[in-house]
Coordinates of C-alpha atoms and ligand atoms in Angstrom, one line a residue:
M114 CA -54.4 0.2 13.9
N115 CA -57.0 -0.7 11.2
N116 CA -55.8 -3.8 9.2
K117 CA -56.2 -2.0 5.8
D118 CA -54.0 0.7 7.3
K119 CA -51.1 -1.9 8.0
K120 CA -48.3 -1.5 5.9
I121 CA -46.7 -4.4 3.8
K122 CA -43.3 -5.4 5.2
V123 CA -40.8 -6.2 2.8
A124 CA -37.2 -7.4 3.7
F125 CA -34.1 -7.4 1.3
P126 CA -30.8 -8.9 1.8
H127 CA -27.6 -7.1 3.0
M128 CA -24.7 -6.1 0.9
G129 CA -22.8 -3.6 2.9
T130 CA -24.7 -0.3 2.9
I131 CA -27.2 -1.0 0.2
Y132 CA -29.9 -1.2 2.6
V133 CA -29.9 2.6 3.1
A134 CA -31.0 2.8 -0.7
W135 CA -33.6 -0.1 -0.5
E136 CA -35.2 1.5 2.7
K137 CA -35.6 4.9 0.9
V138 CA -36.9 3.6 -2.2
L139 CA -39.6 1.2 -0.3
N140 CA -40.5 3.9 2.2
A141 CA -41.1 6.3 -0.6
V142 CA -43.7 4.1 -2.1
G143 CA -45.7 3.5 1.1
V144 CA -44.1 0.2 2.1
E145 CA -42.6 -0.6 5.2
A146 CA -39.0 -1.5 4.7
Y147 CA -37.7 -4.4 7.0
I148 CA -33.9 -4.1 7.6
P149 CA -32.8 -7.8 8.7
P150 CA -30.2 -8.0 11.5
Y151 CA -26.9 -7.3 10.1
T152 CA -25.3 -10.3 8.5
S153 CA -23.4 -12.2 11.4
K154 CA -22.1 -15.6 11.9
K155 CA -25.6 -16.8 12.9
T156 CA -26.9 -15.8 9.4
L157 CA -24.2 -17.6 7.7
S158 CA -24.8 -20.8 9.8
I159 CA -28.5 -20.7 9.0
G160 CA -27.8 -20.2 5.2
T161 CA -25.3 -22.9 5.2
K162 CA -27.4 -25.3 6.9
N163 CA -30.1 -24.9 4.2
S164 CA -27.9 -24.5 1.1
P165 CA -26.1 -26.9 -1.2
E166 CA -22.6 -27.2 -0.1
A167 CA -20.7 -26.0 -3.0
I168 CA -22.7 -22.9 -3.8
C169 CA -21.0 -19.5 -3.3
I170 CA -21.2 -17.7 -0.1
P171 CA -23.3 -14.7 -1.3
Y172 CA -26.1 -17.4 -1.8
K173 CA -25.8 -18.7 1.5
L174 CA -25.7 -15.1 3.2
I175 CA -28.8 -14.0 1.3
L176 CA -30.6 -17.1 2.3
G177 CA -29.7 -16.5 5.9
N178 CA -30.9 -13.0 5.7
F179 CA -34.2 -14.0 4.4
I180 CA -34.7 -16.7 7.1
E181 CA -34.0 -14.3 9.9
A182 CA -36.2 -11.7 8.3
I183 CA -39.1 -14.2 7.8
E184 CA -38.7 -15.3 11.4
N185 CA -39.5 -11.7 12.3
G186 CA -42.7 -11.6 10.3
V187 CA -42.1 -9.9 7.1
D188 CA -44.8 -10.2 4.2
Y189 CA -42.4 -10.2 1.3
V190 CA -38.6 -11.1 0.6
S191 CA -37.0 -9.5 -2.2
M192 CA -33.8 -9.6 -4.0
I193 CA -32.1 -8.4 -7.3
A194 CA -31.8 -11.1 -10.2
S195 CA -29.9 -11.2 -13.2
P196 CA -29.9 -13.2 -16.2
G197 CA -26.1 -13.6 -16.0
I198 CA -24.0 -16.4 -17.3
C199 CA -22.9 -17.6 -13.7
R200 CA -25.1 -19.3 -11.1
L201 CA -26.7 -15.9 -10.1
G202 CA -29.3 -16.4 -12.8
E203 CA -30.6 -19.6 -10.6
Y204 CA -30.2 -17.9 -7.3
G205 CA -33.8 -16.6 -7.3
R206 CA -35.7 -19.8 -8.5
N207 CA -33.5 -21.6 -5.9
I208 CA -34.1 -19.5 -2.9
A209 CA -37.7 -19.3 -3.5
Q210 CA -38.0 -23.1 -3.7
V211 CA -35.9 -23.7 -0.5
L212 CA -38.3 -21.4 1.5
V213 CA -41.3 -23.2 0.3
D214 CA -39.6 -26.5 1.3
L215 CA -38.8 -25.0 4.7
G216 CA -42.7 -24.4 4.9
Y217 CA -42.6 -20.4 4.9
K218 CA -45.7 -18.8 3.5
T219 CA -43.7 -15.5 2.8
N220 CA -44.1 -14.2 -0.8
Y221 CA -40.9 -14.1 -2.7
V222 CA -40.5 -11.2 -5.4
E223 CA -37.5 -10.2 -7.6
L224 CA -36.2 -7.3 -9.5
N225 CA -34.4 -7.6 -12.6
L226 CA -32.1 -4.7 -12.8
Y227 CA -31.2 -5.3 -16.4
D228 CA -34.9 -4.3 -17.3
G229 CA -33.6 -0.8 -16.6
F230 CA -36.0 1.8 -15.1
N231 CA -39.2 0.2 -16.4
G232 CA -38.1 -3.2 -14.6
M233 CA -37.9 -1.4 -11.2
I234 CA -41.2 0.2 -11.8
E235 CA -43.0 -3.0 -12.4
Y236 CA -41.2 -4.5 -9.3
L237 CA -42.5 -1.6 -7.2
K238 CA -46.0 -2.0 -8.8
K239 CA -46.1 -5.6 -7.2
I240 CA -45.5 -4.6 -3.6
S241 CA -46.8 -1.1 -3.5
T242 CA -50.4 0.0 -3.2
H243 CA -49.2 3.2 -5.2
K244 CA -49.6 2.7 -8.9
N245 CA -48.8 6.2 -10.2
Y246 CA -46.1 6.0 -12.6
F247 CA -44.4 9.3 -11.6
K248 CA -44.6 8.5 -7.8
L249 CA -42.8 5.3 -8.4
L250 CA -40.2 6.9 -10.9
G251 CA -39.7 9.5 -8.1
A252 CA -38.9 6.6 -5.6
V253 CA -36.4 4.9 -8.1
Y254 CA -34.6 8.3 -8.7
L255 CA -34.3 8.8 -5.0
G256 CA -33.0 5.2 -4.4
V257 CA -30.3 5.7 -7.3
R258 CA -29.1 9.2 -5.9
T259 CA -28.9 7.6 -2.5
V260 CA -26.5 4.9 -3.7
F261 CA -24.4 7.5 -5.3
A262 CA -24.3 9.5 -2.1
V263 CA -23.3 6.5 0.1
D264 CA -20.6 5.5 -2.4
E265 CA -19.2 9.2 -2.2
L266 CA -19.3 9.1 1.6
Q267 CA -17.4 5.8 1.6
N268 CA -14.9 7.0 -0.6
F269 CA -14.3 10.1 1.5
L270 CA -14.2 7.6 4.5
S271 CA -11.5 5.8 2.8
Y272 CA -9.1 8.9 2.5
H273 CA -9.7 10.0 6.0
R274 CA -9.3 6.5 7.7
A275 CA -5.9 5.9 6.2
R276 CA -4.7 9.3 7.7
E277 CA -6.7 9.7 10.8
V278 CA -4.9 10.7 14.1
H279 CA -7.3 8.9 16.4
K280 CA -8.3 5.2 15.3
G281 CA -12.0 4.9 14.7
D282 CA -12.9 8.6 14.2
S283 CA -13.5 8.5 10.6
E284 CA -15.8 5.5 10.9
K285 CA -17.7 7.3 13.6
A286 CA -18.3 10.4 11.5
F287 CA -19.2 8.2 8.5
N288 CA -21.9 6.5 10.5
K289 CA -23.4 9.8 11.5
A290 CA -23.4 10.7 7.8
I291 CA -25.2 7.6 6.9
R292 CA -27.9 8.5 9.5
Y293 CA -28.5 11.9 8.0
I294 CA -28.8 10.2 4.6
R295 CA -31.4 7.7 6.0
D296 CA -33.3 10.7 7.6
A297 CA -33.5 12.4 4.3
K298 CA -37.1 12.2 2.9
N299 CA -36.6 13.7 -0.5
S300 CA -33.9 14.7 -3.2
R301 CA -33.4 18.3 -1.6
E302 CA -33.0 16.7 1.9
L303 CA -30.6 14.1 0.4
S304 CA -28.4 16.8 -1.1
R305 CA -28.2 18.6 2.3
A306 CA -27.7 15.3 4.2
L307 CA -24.8 14.4 1.8
K308 CA -23.2 18.0 2.4
K309 CA -23.5 17.4 6.0
G310 CA -22.2 14.0 6.1
L311 CA -19.1 15.0 4.0
S312 CA -18.4 18.0 6.4
E313 CA -18.9 15.5 9.3
I314 CA -16.2 13.3 7.9
S315 CA -13.8 16.1 6.9
N316 CA -13.9 17.5 10.6
V317 CA -12.0 14.4 11.6
E318 CA -8.3 15.2 12.7
I319 CA -5.9 13.7 10.1
D320 CA -2.2 13.7 9.1
K321 CA -2.1 15.1 5.8
N322 CA 1.5 14.3 5.4
K323 CA 1.2 10.7 6.1
N324 CA 2.8 8.6 3.5
V325 CA -0.3 6.3 2.8
L326 CA -0.3 3.4 0.2
H327 CA -3.0 3.4 -2.4
V328 CA -4.7 0.1 -3.2
D329 CA -7.7 -0.7 -5.5
L330 CA -10.0 -3.4 -4.3
T331 CA -11.6 -5.5 -7.0
G332 CA -13.4 -8.8 -7.3
E333 CA -16.9 -10.3 -7.1
I334 CA -19.3 -7.2 -6.3
Y335 CA -21.1 -8.8 -3.3
I336 CA -17.8 -9.4 -1.6
V337 CA -16.2 -6.3 -2.4
N338 CA -19.0 -4.2 -1.0
D339 CA -20.0 -6.4 2.0
E340 CA -17.9 -6.0 5.0
F341 CA -19.1 -9.2 6.8
S342 CA -18.1 -11.4 4.0
N343 CA -14.6 -9.5 3.3
Q344 CA -14.1 -9.4 6.9
N345 CA -14.0 -5.6 6.8
I346 CA -10.8 -5.4 4.7
E347 CA -11.1 -1.6 4.1
R348 CA -10.9 -1.1 8.0
E349 CA -8.0 -3.4 8.5
L350 CA -6.0 -1.7 5.6
G351 CA -7.1 1.7 6.8
A352 CA -5.5 0.9 10.1
M353 CA -2.3 -0.1 8.3
G354 CA -2.3 3.3 6.4
V355 CA -3.7 2.2 3.2
Q356 CA -6.2 4.2 1.3
V357 CA -8.6 1.8 -0.5
R358 CA -10.6 2.6 -3.7
R359 CA -13.3 0.2 -4.5
S360 CA -13.1 -0.6 -8.2
L361 CA -16.7 -2.1 -8.2
T362 CA -19.2 -0.1 -6.5
V363 CA -23.2 -0.3 -6.7
S364 CA -23.2 3.0 -8.3
S365 CA -20.8 1.8 -11.2
F366 CA -23.0 -1.0 -11.5
L367 CA -26.2 1.2 -11.9
K368 CA -24.4 3.2 -14.3
D369 CA -23.8 0.2 -16.6
A370 CA -27.3 -1.5 -15.8
I371 CA -29.9 1.2 -15.6
I372 CA -29.0 4.6 -16.2
P373 CA -29.9 5.7 -19.6
K374 CA -26.8 6.7 -21.8
M375 CA -27.8 10.2 -22.2
F376 CA -27.5 10.8 -18.3
K377 CA -23.9 9.0 -18.2
K378 CA -20.7 11.1 -18.1
G379 CA -17.7 9.7 -19.5
E380 CA -16.7 6.0 -19.9
T381 CA -18.6 3.4 -17.6
H382 CA -16.9 0.7 -15.7
L383 CA -18.1 -2.0 -18.2
E384 CA -17.2 0.2 -21.2
R385 CA -13.6 0.4 -19.7
A386 CA -13.5 -3.2 -19.0
Y387 CA -14.1 -4.1 -22.8
R388 CA -11.5 -1.7 -23.8
L389 CA -8.8 -2.7 -21.5
A390 CA -9.3 -6.4 -21.0
K391 CA -9.0 -7.6 -24.4
P392 CA -5.3 -8.7 -24.5
Y393 CA -6.2 -11.2 -21.5
L394 CA -9.9 -11.8 -21.8
M395 CA -11.9 -11.5 -24.9
R396 CA -15.6 -11.6 -23.7
D397 CA -17.8 -11.3 -20.7
I398 CA -17.7 -14.7 -18.9
G399 CA -20.3 -13.9 -16.2
G400 CA -19.9 -12.4 -12.8
D401 CA -17.4 -9.6 -12.6
A402 CA -14.3 -11.5 -14.2
L403 CA -14.1 -8.9 -17.1
E404 CA -14.2 -5.9 -15.0
C405 CA -11.7 -7.5 -12.6
I406 CA -9.2 -8.1 -15.3
S407 CA -9.4 -4.6 -16.5
D408 CA -9.2 -3.1 -13.1
V409 CA -5.6 -4.5 -12.8
L410 CA -4.7 -2.4 -16.0
Y411 CA -6.6 0.5 -14.9
A412 CA -4.8 0.3 -11.3
K413 CA -1.4 0.2 -13.3
E414 CA -2.5 3.1 -15.4
R415 CA -3.1 5.0 -12.3
N416 CA 0.0 4.2 -10.8
V417 CA -1.5 2.8 -7.5
D418 CA 0.7 0.6 -5.2
G419 CA -1.3 -2.6 -5.6
L420 CA -4.3 -4.4 -6.1
I421 CA -6.5 -6.7 -3.8
H422 CA -9.0 -9.4 -5.5
V423 CA -11.5 -10.6 -3.3
S424 CA -13.9 -13.5 -4.5
P425 CA -16.2 -16.3 -3.0
F426 CA -14.9 -19.8 -2.8
T427 CA -16.2 -21.5 -5.9
C428 CA -17.2 -18.4 -7.6
M429 CA -16.5 -19.5 -11.5
P430 CA -15.9 -16.3 -13.2
E431 CA -13.4 -15.3 -10.3
I432 CA -11.6 -18.6 -10.7
M433 CA -10.8 -17.7 -14.4
S434 CA -9.5 -14.2 -13.5
Q435 CA -7.3 -15.7 -10.7
N436 CA -5.8 -17.8 -13.4
I437 CA -5.2 -14.8 -15.5
F438 CA -3.6 -12.8 -12.7
P439 CA -0.1 -14.6 -12.7
K440 CA 0.5 -13.5 -16.4
M441 CA -0.6 -9.9 -15.7
R442 CA 1.6 -9.8 -12.7
E443 CA 4.6 -10.3 -14.9
D444 CA 3.3 -8.0 -17.6
V445 CA 2.3 -5.1 -15.5
N446 CA 4.6 -5.3 -12.7
L447 CA 2.0 -4.6 -10.1
P448 CA 1.7 -6.4 -6.6
I449 CA -1.8 -8.3 -6.8
L450 CA -3.2 -10.3 -3.8
S451 CA -6.2 -12.7 -4.4
L452 CA -8.2 -13.5 -1.4
I453 CA -10.7 -16.4 -1.5
M454 CA -13.5 -16.0 1.1
D455 CA -15.5 -18.9 2.5
E456 CA -17.3 -19.9 5.6
Q457 CA -14.2 -20.0 7.8
T458 CA -14.2 -16.6 9.4
G459 CA -10.6 -16.9 11.1
R460 CA -8.9 -13.4 11.4
A461 CA -5.4 -14.2 12.3
G462 CA -4.2 -15.8 9.0
Y463 CA -6.1 -13.2 7.1
I464 CA -4.5 -10.2 8.8
T465 CA -1.1 -11.9 8.4
R466 CA -1.7 -12.1 4.7
L467 CA -2.8 -8.4 4.5
E468 CA 0.3 -7.3 6.7
A469 CA 2.7 -9.1 4.2
F470 CA 1.2 -7.6 1.2
V471 CA 1.3 -4.1 2.7
D472 CA 4.8 -4.8 3.6
L473 CA 5.7 -5.8 0.1
M474 CA 4.1 -2.6 -1.4
R475 CA 6.0 -0.4 1.0
R476 CA 9.3 -2.0 0.1
K477 CA 8.5 -1.8 -3.5
K478 CA 7.4 1.9 -3.2
M479 CA 10.8 2.6 -1.2
K480 CA 12.8 1.2 -4.0
A481 CA 11.0 3.4 -6.5
K482 CA 11.0 6.5 -4.5
N483 CA 13.2 8.4 -6.7
T484 CA 11.1 8.0 -9.7
Q485 CA 8.7 10.6 -8.4
V486 CA 5.4 9.5 -10.1
S487 CA 2.2 10.5 -8.2
V488 CA -1.0 8.6 -7.9
K489 CA -3.8 9.9 -10.2
Q490 CA -7.1 10.1 -7.9
Ligands
SF4_535 S1 -20.3 -13.9 -9.7 FE1 -19.5 -15.7 -8.4 S2 -20.2 -15.5 -6.5 FE2 -21.4 -14.1 -7.7 S3 -23.2 -15.5 -8.1 FE3 -21.7 -15.7 -9.7 S4 -20.7 -17.6 -9.3 FE4 -21.7 -17.0 -7.5

């Protein structure tokens, strides 16, 4: 291949299934999307070795993803930045400096999502040879639609996984659906792929009459959406007959961060957070703390059976929410389980805590079975 025909190779860190959207955007602007090996214990160990000890775990995993990608010859590593109140605002600069200190020559480029669509266009201009505004806008649109499609599939998976007759069937169908989405080249193909994916999952044999529990999953957005760092909590709960609804999704984040008001339907997650969280938290204190506090009240409003809060060890905003939860537990009478994720990936103790929580919710539900209140989906 002629050198000038060689495509620029760009890598981005993992966070659950977000690679599906990144890949689509980058490929649509003529860039080769490089997907680093999915986050593993090796990634964590590389990241930890090169990070300050007390930094939160998403930083360590992102750095680990970057180093693994660079070792595989990418031209750019790239990530989302935000001017947030917590340490996220410092991530980019630190990571770029660490990579230089380690002697890597790879370019580092970041995307500030809070600059909206124009920020995304400017970011794409830096890595792509395509400079046509409409072409770039089309790529962003396709990426955003992909995020919404994947979240819809994820939700559908959760419903089926809690009721499946043969363990693992729903996840197999979901993985097939993700392949359909990845193969879609444009918006029309994406719509078809989503339809095909949903039908793939709905073909899974389920027990519709199973008495499932409903749990909302909230916390720091990276941990909520990344199965490596939350130890695949949704799979574990699904196997115990629990349908999980993620309160914080990438699509809900995009609605707040980049989608113009005129294209939004109803109240966004952040708008709801400001409305509901007030009696307990008056303002945004960084990260996702405001949303987490409001998610407790929203879960209660919808009469779910419990709420699980997951956060990284040393995450400052989530330490604040954990300190507000005891008072909320008393006020709203809702089972809340707070799990702090760190570098220790031991499974046995983790599963025991989940089982005890599920048991508590079941007993509470049994007691209240005569009240006949149903969960609003
Ligand atoms: S929200 Fe928490 S985990 Fe995320 S960057 Fe901020 S301090 Fe770290």
